[in-house]
Coordinates of C-alpha atoms and ligand atoms in Angstrom, one line a residue:
Chain A
M1 CA 163.8 68.3 149.0
I2 CA 161.6 71.2 150.9
Q3 CA 158.0 71.9 150.7
V4 CA 155.9 74.6 152.4
E5 CA 153.0 74.7 153.0
K6 CA 150.3 77.8 154.8
L7 CA 152.8 78.1 157.1
T8 CA 151.8 80.8 159.8
K9 CA 154.3 82.9 162.5
Y10 CA 152.3 85.4 164.9
Y11 CA 155.3 87.2 166.8
G12 CA 152.4 88.2 169.8
E13 CA 149.5 89.4 167.8
Y14 CA 151.4 90.7 164.6
A15 CA 151.6 88.3 161.7
A16 CA 155.4 87.8 161.0
I17 CA 153.8 85.4 157.8
E18 CA 150.9 83.9 156.3
D19 CA 149.5 81.0 154.5
V20 CA 153.0 80.1 153.0
S21 CA 153.2 77.4 150.7
F22 CA 155.8 77.2 147.7
A23 CA 158.8 73.7 146.8
V24 CA 162.0 74.0 145.8
E25 CA 163.7 70.6 144.3
K26 CA 166.9 68.6 144.3
G27 CA 169.4 70.2 143.5
E28 CA 167.9 73.6 142.5
I29 CA 169.0 76.7 144.3
V30 CA 166.0 79.0 144.4
G31 CA 166.1 83.2 145.8
F32 CA 163.4 84.4 148.7
L33 CA 162.9 88.2 147.9
G34 CA 161.6 90.5 149.7
P35 CA 162.0 93.8 151.0
N36 CA 162.4 94.7 154.8
A37 CA 160.4 92.5 157.0
A38 CA 158.1 91.1 154.7
G39 CA 159.3 87.6 156.6
K40 CA 162.1 86.2 155.2
T41 CA 164.3 85.4 158.0
T42 CA 161.0 84.0 159.9
T43 CA 160.2 81.7 157.9
M44 CA 164.0 80.5 157.5
R45 CA 164.1 80.1 161.1
I46 CA 161.1 78.0 160.6
L47 CA 162.7 75.6 158.1
T48 CA 166.3 75.6 160.1
G49 CA 164.1 74.5 163.5
F50 CA 164.8 77.5 165.4
L51 CA 161.5 79.4 165.4
Q52 CA 158.5 77.1 165.8
P53 CA 155.3 78.0 163.4
T54 CA 152.4 79.2 164.2
S55 CA 150.6 76.9 161.5
G56 CA 151.1 75.3 159.2
K57 CA 153.9 72.6 157.5
A58 CA 156.7 72.0 156.5
R59 CA 159.1 69.7 155.8
V60 CA 163.2 69.4 154.8
A61 CA 164.6 66.2 152.7
G62 CA 160.9 64.2 153.7
Y63 CA 161.1 65.4 158.2
D64 CA 159.0 67.9 159.8
V65 CA 160.5 70.6 161.0
V66 CA 158.1 69.8 164.1
T67 CA 158.0 66.3 164.8
Q68 CA 161.3 65.7 163.1
S69 CA 163.3 68.1 163.9
L70 CA 166.0 66.7 164.8
D71 CA 166.2 64.6 161.7
A72 CA 165.0 67.8 159.2
R73 CA 168.4 69.7 160.7
R74 CA 171.2 66.6 160.3
R75 CA 169.8 67.6 156.7
T76 CA 170.5 71.4 156.6
G77 CA 172.7 73.7 156.6
Y78 CA 172.2 77.4 158.0
L79 CA 173.6 80.8 157.6
P80 CA 171.6 83.4 159.7
E81 CA 171.6 86.7 159.4
N82 CA 174.1 88.2 160.7
V83 CA 176.6 85.4 160.6
P84 CA 176.6 85.0 164.6
L85 CA 179.7 82.6 165.8
Y86 CA 181.6 82.7 169.0
D87 CA 184.7 85.1 169.0
D88 CA 186.2 84.1 171.5
M89 CA 187.5 81.2 169.2
T90 CA 189.8 80.4 165.6
P91 CA 188.1 78.9 162.8
R92 CA 189.9 76.1 162.7
H93 CA 188.4 74.8 166.3
Y94 CA 185.1 76.6 165.7
L95 CA 184.6 74.6 162.3
R96 CA 186.2 70.8 164.2
F97 CA 182.8 72.1 167.0
A98 CA 180.5 72.6 164.6
A99 CA 181.9 69.3 162.7
R100 CA 181.2 67.0 165.9
I101 CA 177.8 69.2 166.7
N102 CA 176.1 67.8 163.4
G103 CA 177.0 64.6 163.4
V104 CA 180.4 64.1 162.0
E105 CA 182.2 61.0 162.9
G106 CA 184.8 61.5 165.2
R107 CA 187.8 61.0 162.0
Q108 CA 186.3 62.1 159.8
V109 CA 186.1 65.6 161.4
N110 CA 190.0 67.1 161.1
K111 CA 190.0 65.9 157.7
R112 CA 186.4 68.2 156.4
V113 CA 187.1 71.0 158.3
E114 CA 190.6 71.6 156.1
E115 CA 187.7 70.7 152.7
V116 CA 185.5 72.7 153.6
M117 CA 187.5 75.9 154.8
E118 CA 190.0 75.3 151.8
A119 CA 186.8 75.0 149.6
T120 CA 185.5 79.0 151.0
G121 CA 189.1 80.4 151.2
V122 CA 189.8 80.0 155.2
T123 CA 192.8 78.3 155.1
D124 CA 195.2 80.9 155.7
H125 CA 192.5 82.5 158.3
A126 CA 192.1 79.2 159.9
D127 CA 194.6 80.4 163.0
V128 CA 193.3 83.8 163.9
L129 CA 190.2 84.6 165.6
I130 CA 186.7 85.2 164.7
S131 CA 186.9 88.1 166.8
K132 CA 189.8 90.0 164.4
L133 CA 188.5 88.7 160.7
S134 CA 187.2 91.1 158.7
K135 CA 182.7 91.3 157.7
G136 CA 184.5 88.8 154.7
Y137 CA 185.8 86.4 156.3
R138 CA 182.5 85.9 158.3
Q139 CA 180.9 85.6 155.9
R140 CA 183.0 82.5 154.8
V141 CA 183.2 81.6 158.1
G142 CA 179.6 80.9 157.9
I143 CA 179.3 79.3 154.9
A144 CA 182.0 77.0 156.2
Q145 CA 180.2 75.7 158.8
A146 CA 177.0 75.1 157.4
L147 CA 179.0 73.1 153.9
I148 CA 180.1 71.0 157.6
H149 CA 178.6 67.9 157.8
N150 CA 177.6 67.6 154.3
P151 CA 174.0 68.7 153.9
D152 CA 170.8 68.0 151.5
V153 CA 169.9 71.3 152.2
L154 CA 171.3 75.6 152.9
V155 CA 169.5 78.1 154.1
L156 CA 171.1 81.0 153.6
D157 CA 169.8 83.6 154.6
E158 CA 171.9 87.2 152.7
P159 CA 174.6 85.9 152.1
T160 CA 176.6 88.9 150.7
V161 CA 174.8 91.3 153.0
G162 CA 177.5 93.3 153.8
L163 CA 180.3 92.8 151.6
D164 CA 182.5 94.3 149.0
P165 CA 181.7 94.0 145.3
N166 CA 185.1 91.8 144.7
Q167 CA 183.9 89.3 147.7
I168 CA 180.2 89.3 146.9
Q169 CA 181.5 87.8 143.0
E170 CA 184.2 85.1 145.2
I171 CA 181.1 84.3 147.8
R172 CA 178.3 84.1 144.6
Q173 CA 180.6 82.0 142.6
L174 CA 181.3 80.1 146.2
I175 CA 177.3 79.4 145.8
K176 CA 176.4 78.6 142.3
G177 CA 179.4 76.0 142.6
L178 CA 177.5 74.2 145.1
A179 CA 174.5 73.9 143.1
G180 CA 173.0 70.1 141.7
D181 CA 174.5 68.9 144.9
H182 CA 172.9 70.6 147.4
T183 CA 169.4 72.2 147.8
I184 CA 170.1 76.2 148.2
I185 CA 167.9 78.5 149.6
L186 CA 168.9 81.7 150.4
S187 CA 167.1 85.0 150.1
T188 CA 168.1 88.2 149.3
H189 CA 167.9 91.3 148.2
I190 CA 169.8 92.1 145.6
L191 CA 167.6 91.2 142.2
R192 CA 170.8 91.3 140.2
E193 CA 171.8 88.3 142.3
V194 CA 168.4 86.3 141.6
E195 CA 168.8 87.2 138.1
M196 CA 172.6 84.7 138.5
L197 CA 171.9 82.3 140.9
C198 CA 168.9 81.4 140.8
E199 CA 166.4 79.0 138.4
R200 CA 163.2 79.9 140.4
V201 CA 162.5 84.1 142.7
V202 CA 160.0 83.4 145.7
I203 CA 158.4 86.7 145.8
I204 CA 156.6 87.4 149.3
R205 CA 155.8 90.8 150.6
E206 CA 154.0 91.9 154.4
G207 CA 154.4 88.2 154.7
H208 CA 152.3 86.8 151.7
V209 CA 154.1 84.6 149.0
A210 CA 153.5 87.6 146.1
A211 CA 154.6 85.7 143.0
M212 CA 157.4 82.7 142.4
D213 CA 157.9 81.7 139.2
T214 CA 161.2 81.8 137.2
P215 CA 163.1 85.0 136.6
E216 CA 161.9 84.7 132.6
N217 CA 158.1 84.0 133.0
L218 CA 158.3 86.1 135.7
A219 CA 158.9 89.0 133.8
R220 CA 157.2 87.8 130.6
S221 CA 153.7 86.9 132.9
R222 CA 154.5 91.0 134.1
A223 CA 155.2 91.8 130.7
G224 CA 152.5 90.5 128.8
A225 CA 154.1 88.9 125.8
Q226 CA 157.5 87.4 125.8
Q227 CA 159.7 90.0 124.2
V228 CA 162.0 88.4 121.1
K229 CA 164.8 90.8 119.0
L230 CA 165.9 89.4 115.8
V231 CA 168.5 90.1 113.0
V232 CA 167.4 88.3 109.3
R233 CA 169.4 88.8 106.6
G234 CA 166.8 89.1 103.8
P235 CA 163.5 90.7 102.5
E236 CA 161.8 93.5 105.1
R237 CA 158.1 93.2 104.2
E238 CA 158.7 89.4 103.4
V239 CA 159.9 88.7 106.8
Q240 CA 157.9 90.2 108.3
A241 CA 154.7 88.9 106.6
K242 CA 155.6 85.6 107.2
L243 CA 157.3 85.5 111.0
A244 CA 154.0 87.3 112.3
A245 CA 151.5 84.7 111.2
L246 CA 153.5 82.1 113.4
P247 CA 151.8 80.4 115.6
G248 CA 152.2 82.7 118.9
V249 CA 153.5 85.5 117.7
L250 CA 151.3 88.8 117.8
R251 CA 153.6 91.5 116.2
V252 CA 156.7 92.3 114.6
Q253 CA 158.1 95.1 114.1
T254 CA 160.7 95.7 112.2
A255 CA 163.6 97.9 114.3
H256 CA 165.6 98.8 111.6
S257 CA 166.9 97.9 108.1
A258 CA 169.2 98.5 105.8
D259 CA 171.4 96.3 103.3
G260 CA 169.5 93.2 102.9
V261 CA 169.4 92.8 106.6
V262 CA 166.4 93.5 108.7
E263 CA 166.1 95.0 113.1
L264 CA 163.1 93.2 114.2
E265 CA 161.3 93.4 117.8
V266 CA 158.7 90.1 118.2
E267 CA 156.4 89.2 120.0
G268 CA 155.1 86.5 121.3
E269 CA 152.5 85.0 123.6
Q270 CA 153.8 84.5 126.9
K271 CA 152.8 81.1 128.2
R272 CA 154.7 79.3 124.9
D273 CA 158.3 80.4 124.3
V274 CA 158.5 80.9 120.3
R275 CA 162.3 81.6 120.2
E276 CA 162.8 78.6 118.4
T277 CA 159.4 78.5 116.1
L278 CA 161.2 82.4 114.6
A279 CA 164.5 80.5 114.4
A280 CA 162.5 77.4 111.9
A281 CA 161.4 79.8 109.8
V282 CA 163.5 81.4 109.0
V283 CA 165.9 79.7 108.3
S284 CA 163.2 77.4 106.4
N285 CA 162.3 80.5 104.0
G286 CA 166.8 80.4 103.8
W287 CA 167.6 83.6 105.1
G288 CA 170.7 84.3 106.9
L289 CA 169.6 84.3 110.6
Q290 CA 172.0 86.5 112.5
H291 CA 170.9 87.2 115.5
L292 CA 167.8 86.0 118.0
S293 CA 167.6 86.4 121.8
E294 CA 165.6 87.6 124.6
A295 CA 164.9 90.4 125.6
R296 CA 167.1 91.3 128.6
V297 CA 164.7 90.8 131.4
D298 CA 163.8 93.5 134.4
L299 CA 163.6 92.3 137.0
E300 CA 164.2 94.8 139.0
R301 CA 161.4 97.4 138.0
I302 CA 159.0 93.8 138.5
F303 CA 160.2 93.6 141.4
R304 CA 159.4 97.1 142.5
E305 CA 155.1 96.3 141.2
I306 CA 155.6 93.5 143.0
T307 CA 156.3 94.4 145.5
L308 CA 154.8 97.9 145.7
E309 CA 151.9 96.2 144.7
E310 CA 149.3 98.3 147.4
K311 CA 146.4 96.8 149.1
G312 CA 143.6 98.0 147.1
V313 CA 144.3 95.8 145.1
A314 CA 143.6 92.5 146.2
A315 CA 141.1 94.0 148.0
Chain B
M1 CA 176.1 62.5 176.1
K2 CA 178.9 62.4 173.2
N3 CA 176.5 65.4 172.4
A4 CA 176.5 67.3 176.1
I5 CA 180.5 66.2 175.7
I6 CA 181.2 68.3 172.7
I7 CA 178.6 71.1 174.3
M8 CA 180.9 70.9 177.2
Q9 CA 184.4 71.0 175.3
R10 CA 183.2 74.1 174.1
E11 CA 183.1 75.6 177.2
L12 CA 186.0 74.5 178.2
R13 CA 188.2 76.0 176.1
S14 CA 186.2 79.3 176.1
Y15 CA 186.7 79.6 180.1
F16 CA 190.6 78.4 180.2
T17 CA 191.0 81.6 177.6
S18 CA 188.6 84.0 179.5
T19 CA 189.9 86.9 182.4
I20 CA 187.1 86.2 183.9
A21 CA 186.8 82.7 185.2
Y22 CA 191.2 83.1 186.1
T23 CA 189.8 85.9 188.2
V24 CA 187.5 84.1 189.6
A25 CA 190.2 81.1 190.0
A26 CA 192.5 83.0 191.5
F27 CA 190.1 84.9 193.7
F28 CA 189.4 81.7 194.8
L29 CA 192.1 80.5 196.0
F30 CA 193.5 83.3 197.0
I31 CA 190.3 83.4 200.3
C32 CA 190.9 80.0 200.5
G33 CA 194.9 80.4 200.6
Y34 CA 194.3 83.7 203.2
L35 CA 192.4 81.4 205.5
F36 CA 193.6 78.6 205.5
F37 CA 196.5 79.7 207.5
S38 CA 194.9 82.5 209.4
V39 CA 193.1 80.3 211.0
L40 CA 196.1 77.8 211.0
A41 CA 197.5 80.4 212.9
A42 CA 194.6 81.5 215.3
T43 CA 193.6 77.3 216.3
Q44 CA 196.9 75.6 215.9
E45 CA 194.6 72.8 214.9
A46 CA 194.4 70.3 212.5
S47 CA 191.1 71.1 211.0
L48 CA 189.6 72.7 207.2
R49 CA 186.5 73.4 209.5
Y50 CA 187.2 77.1 209.7
M51 CA 188.8 77.5 206.5
L52 CA 186.0 75.4 204.5
H53 CA 183.1 76.7 206.6
N54 CA 184.2 80.1 205.4
A55 CA 185.3 79.9 202.0
A56 CA 182.3 78.1 200.8
V57 CA 180.7 82.3 200.8
T58 CA 183.2 82.9 197.8
M59 CA 180.7 81.0 196.0
L60 CA 178.0 83.5 195.8
L61 CA 180.6 85.2 194.2
I62 CA 181.9 82.0 191.8
A63 CA 179.3 80.4 190.4
P64 CA 176.8 83.5 189.3
A65 CA 180.6 85.0 187.3
L66 CA 181.1 81.1 186.0
T67 CA 177.5 80.6 184.4
M68 CA 176.6 84.3 184.0
R69 CA 177.8 83.9 180.4
L70 CA 176.6 80.2 179.5
V71 CA 173.4 81.3 177.4
A72 CA 172.3 84.6 178.0
E73 CA 175.9 85.6 175.0
E74 CA 175.4 82.8 173.1
R75 CA 171.2 85.1 173.7
R76 CA 173.0 88.5 173.0
S77 CA 176.0 86.8 170.4
G78 CA 173.3 84.8 168.5
T79 CA 174.8 81.6 168.4
I80 CA 172.5 80.1 170.3
E81 CA 170.8 80.0 166.8
L82 CA 173.4 77.9 165.5
L83 CA 173.8 75.8 168.3
M84 CA 170.0 74.9 168.1
T85 CA 169.8 74.8 164.7
A86 CA 172.3 71.8 164.7
P87 CA 170.7 68.8 165.6
V88 CA 171.6 68.4 169.3
T89 CA 168.7 68.4 172.2
D90 CA 167.8 71.6 174.8
T91 CA 168.4 68.8 177.0
Q92 CA 172.7 68.3 175.6
V93 CA 173.7 72.0 175.3
V94 CA 172.0 72.3 178.9
I95 CA 173.3 68.8 180.3
G96 CA 176.9 70.2 178.1
K97 CA 177.0 74.1 179.9
Y98 CA 176.5 72.7 182.9
L99 CA 179.2 70.7 183.0
G100 CA 181.6 72.5 181.6
S101 CA 180.8 75.1 184.3
L102 CA 180.8 71.7 186.8
V103 CA 184.3 70.8 185.6
F104 CA 186.2 73.8 185.6
F105 CA 184.8 74.7 189.1
L106 CA 186.2 71.6 190.2
S107 CA 189.4 72.2 188.2
M108 CA 189.2 75.4 191.1
L109 CA 188.7 72.5 193.8
V110 CA 191.4 70.3 192.2
L111 CA 193.9 72.9 193.5
S112 CA 192.8 74.3 196.8
L113 CA 193.4 70.5 198.0
Q114 CA 197.2 71.8 198.3
Y115 CA 195.7 72.6 201.9
P116 CA 194.3 69.9 203.4
I117 CA 198.2 68.1 201.9
I118 CA 200.0 70.9 203.8
L119 CA 197.6 70.1 207.1
M120 CA 198.1 66.3 206.6
R121 CA 202.4 67.2 206.6
L122 CA 201.9 69.6 209.5
G123 CA 199.9 67.3 211.7
S124 CA 197.2 65.1 212.3
P125 CA 193.5 65.5 210.7
E126 CA 191.2 63.9 210.9
M127 CA 190.1 62.6 207.2
G128 CA 186.5 62.1 207.9
P129 CA 185.2 65.3 207.9
M130 CA 188.1 66.8 206.0
F131 CA 187.2 65.1 202.8
T132 CA 183.1 65.6 203.0
G133 CA 184.2 69.1 203.4
F134 CA 185.2 69.2 200.3
L135 CA 182.9 67.2 199.0
G136 CA 179.8 69.3 200.8
M137 CA 181.8 72.9 198.3
F138 CA 181.5 70.3 195.4
L139 CA 177.3 70.1 196.4
L140 CA 177.4 73.0 197.3
G141 CA 178.8 75.1 193.6
A142 CA 176.6 72.5 192.0
A143 CA 173.7 73.2 193.4
F144 CA 174.8 77.0 192.8
L145 CA 176.1 76.3 189.4
A146 CA 173.0 75.7 188.3
I147 CA 170.8 78.4 189.7
G148 CA 173.2 80.4 187.7
L149 CA 172.6 78.6 184.7
V150 CA 169.3 78.7 184.6
A151 CA 169.4 82.9 185.0
S152 CA 171.0 82.4 182.1
S153 CA 169.0 81.3 180.7
L154 CA 166.5 83.4 181.2
T155 CA 168.1 86.9 179.7
K156 CA 169.8 88.5 176.8
N157 CA 171.8 89.4 179.5
Q158 CA 174.9 88.7 181.4
I159 CA 174.9 91.5 184.5
V160 CA 171.0 90.5 185.0
A161 CA 171.6 87.1 184.8
A162 CA 174.7 86.8 187.5
I163 CA 172.2 89.9 189.5
G164 CA 169.1 87.6 189.2
A165 CA 171.1 84.4 190.1
F166 CA 173.6 86.5 193.4
A167 CA 170.0 87.0 194.7
V168 CA 169.0 83.8 194.8
M169 CA 171.7 82.5 195.9
L170 CA 171.5 85.1 198.8
L171 CA 168.3 83.8 200.2
L172 CA 169.0 80.3 200.1
W173 CA 172.1 81.4 202.1
I174 CA 170.4 83.3 204.7
V175 CA 166.3 81.9 204.6
Q176 CA 167.8 80.1 207.6
W177 CA 168.2 83.2 209.6
A178 CA 164.4 84.1 209.0
A179 CA 163.5 81.4 210.5
G180 CA 165.8 80.9 213.3
P181 CA 166.8 78.2 215.5
T182 CA 163.8 77.0 217.5
A183 CA 160.7 78.6 215.9
T184 CA 158.7 75.8 215.4
G185 CA 155.4 75.6 212.5
W186 CA 155.8 74.4 209.4
L187 CA 156.8 77.7 208.1
P188 CA 159.9 77.9 209.7
E189 CA 159.9 74.3 209.1
V190 CA 160.1 74.7 205.3
L191 CA 162.6 77.7 205.9
R192 CA 164.9 75.5 207.9
Q193 CA 164.3 72.8 204.5
L194 CA 165.7 75.0 202.5
S195 CA 168.4 76.3 204.1
V196 CA 171.9 75.0 202.0
L197 CA 174.1 76.9 204.4
G198 CA 172.4 75.3 206.9
R199 CA 173.2 71.8 204.9
F200 CA 176.6 72.9 203.9
D201 CA 177.0 72.7 207.6
N202 CA 176.2 69.1 208.4
F203 CA 179.5 67.7 205.8
V204 CA 182.0 70.5 207.3
K205 CA 181.1 68.5 210.3
G206 CA 181.5 65.6 208.9
V207 CA 178.1 63.7 208.5
V208 CA 176.2 62.6 205.5
D209 CA 173.0 62.6 205.5
T210 CA 171.1 60.9 202.6
R211 CA 168.3 64.1 202.5
D212 CA 171.4 66.6 202.2
L213 CA 172.4 64.6 199.3
V214 CA 168.7 64.2 198.1
F215 CA 167.9 68.0 198.7
F216 CA 170.9 69.2 196.2
A217 CA 170.5 66.8 194.1
S218 CA 167.0 67.7 193.6
L219 CA 168.0 72.1 193.7
I220 CA 169.6 70.2 190.4
G221 CA 168.1 69.0 188.6
F222 CA 165.3 71.6 189.3
C223 CA 167.5 74.2 188.2
L224 CA 168.3 71.9 185.0
F225 CA 165.2 71.5 184.0
L226 CA 164.1 74.9 184.1
S227 CA 166.8 75.8 182.2
V228 CA 165.6 73.3 179.1
R229 CA 162.5 75.0 179.8
A230 CA 163.9 78.5 178.2
L231 CA 165.4 77.1 176.2
A232 CA 162.8 76.1 174.5
A233 CA 161.1 79.0 175.3
V234 CA 162.9 80.6 173.2
K235 CA 162.5 79.2 170.6
A236 CA 158.3 78.9 170.8
R237 CA 158.6 82.8 170.4
Ligands
ATP401 N1 161.4 88.0 167.4 C1 160.4 89.1 166.8 N2 159.5 89.6 167.4 C2 158.9 90.0 167.1 N3 158.9 90.7 166.2 C3 159.3 90.0 164.9 C4 160.6 89.4 165.9 N4 161.1 89.0 164.7 C5 161.2 89.6 163.8 N5 159.3 90.4 163.8 C6 158.7 90.4 163.0 O1 158.6 89.9 161.8 C7 158.3 90.5 160.7 C8 158.7 89.6 159.7 O2 160.0 89.7 160.3 P1 161.9 89.4 159.6 O3 162.7 89.3 159.8 O4 161.1 87.4 159.3 O5 161.5 90.2 157.8 P2 163.0 89.5 156.9 O6 162.1 89.5 154.9 O7 164.2 89.1 157.2 O8 163.9 91.6 156.4 P3 164.4 91.6 156.4 O9 165.4 91.7 155.2 O10 165.2 93.4 157.3 O11 166.3 90.7 157.4 C9 158.9 92.1 160.7 O12 158.1 92.6 160.7 C10 159.5 92.1 161.9 O13 159.5 93.5 163.0
MG402 MG1 166.0 89.0 157.8

């Protein structure tokens, strides 16, 4: 749905992004993660047609954002950073304008406006001037206008910044509910947000893509192995020996053992998921499987590692 | 065209909720009224010539005040980002905004039609010059609004836009003084050609010259073209 190839943008002499490539499949939610000034907003502005790239290509919903800009824009909903809105309008009037300008058919306009206001929860503030709305409601109106023409692709630049914890929760629920029907790319500094919402992460640093994968794979590749926690009812030694011999299992360690119940920590090869192999082995040996889970991914640490890796590594 | 109309309607809504626009309209109508009655009292002549001639000066203030906000404010507040990422062309944005200011100005002008109506009740004015006088006023305003739109497209600061527009308009206003009425040579001739005031006066006198129409039309066209380029430059930055 979104293809970005070697995208580069110079502001004068300064390269805000350089050779950025990634792709987003239909129906996916992808997180665009990076520290300040990494180039997230710049990339999104190019995707939405607000900025011209210096070089490289980007396609949205099959349309080139430079040469077929209008077609691409018709299929894109955009929530810019800081949510710029006309302060002298009410949400209802503003959304009617947004609907018409985005090509919603005349007879559908009012219906569509009511629908998105309902979906984003702005109905009760529909006739208050936008200048009088709280940050959270502005954000909702911003998301409402992005949705108004039911676009294939949603580009959301820091959709939850500046909101209180309850509002953050509500907006995240809202975004999550939009996945599937829409392909979503959202930028954020917040790792929890990526873990909760996104199927894949693109980590960008100083204008370059530093990493790109699912949050789990990213963690695995960083740790060098998959970490699985296992609780089995069975003889400790035998369990440990048999599991260690399984294909893909690197190491098995007993963390705790009592009353015939063993708690184990297993390391598996990063390329394959050993969870099912483990489960099958436990069951076929007639032991009791009480618990099996992949150890919690510490994205926070990974993000710091990836974004702080100095140029020394690359040079 | 449909997109331009949608943008025009938003601009109009914005004018009709703005204090600046009402102040400008009130100012214009007050000055017209004042000129009308004082000229009438002094000359006892059933003609709008002097009134229109003098009221035209107000355009130097009105046009910048009506246009300074148009693009500059969108650039300052960032709303331009949503406007330019909607499926509309830069040309549609420029035309929509220009039409918004033009329709507002036109509605002011329509309100000032009360003076010719009063005049028709009081005496029997010549209809021709009255009509062409208002046409001239409309064209002058239309040209100045276009200049104001260019200025507004070039900056994020409304005040800078207003001052820039005022400076250009004033220059076009006084340019013929530099030329003088009789001097010959190419430079005075060019300066006379550029003078909006001279061309406006032709209309007030009741003379509709195609060259004047072409002049105003090209000035407007050129300004709209410059505005489109200015908007496109925001994108390419
Ligand atoms: N209009 C501009 N002119 C010059 N430089 C710019 C412009 N816009 C952005 N930059 C620079 O480009 C770099 C990338 O900026 P960008 O806004 O894309 O970062 P970001 O990842 O969105 O950051 P943040 O998380 O702070 O929003 C920054 O160094 C910024 O200073
Ligand atoms: Mg940003």
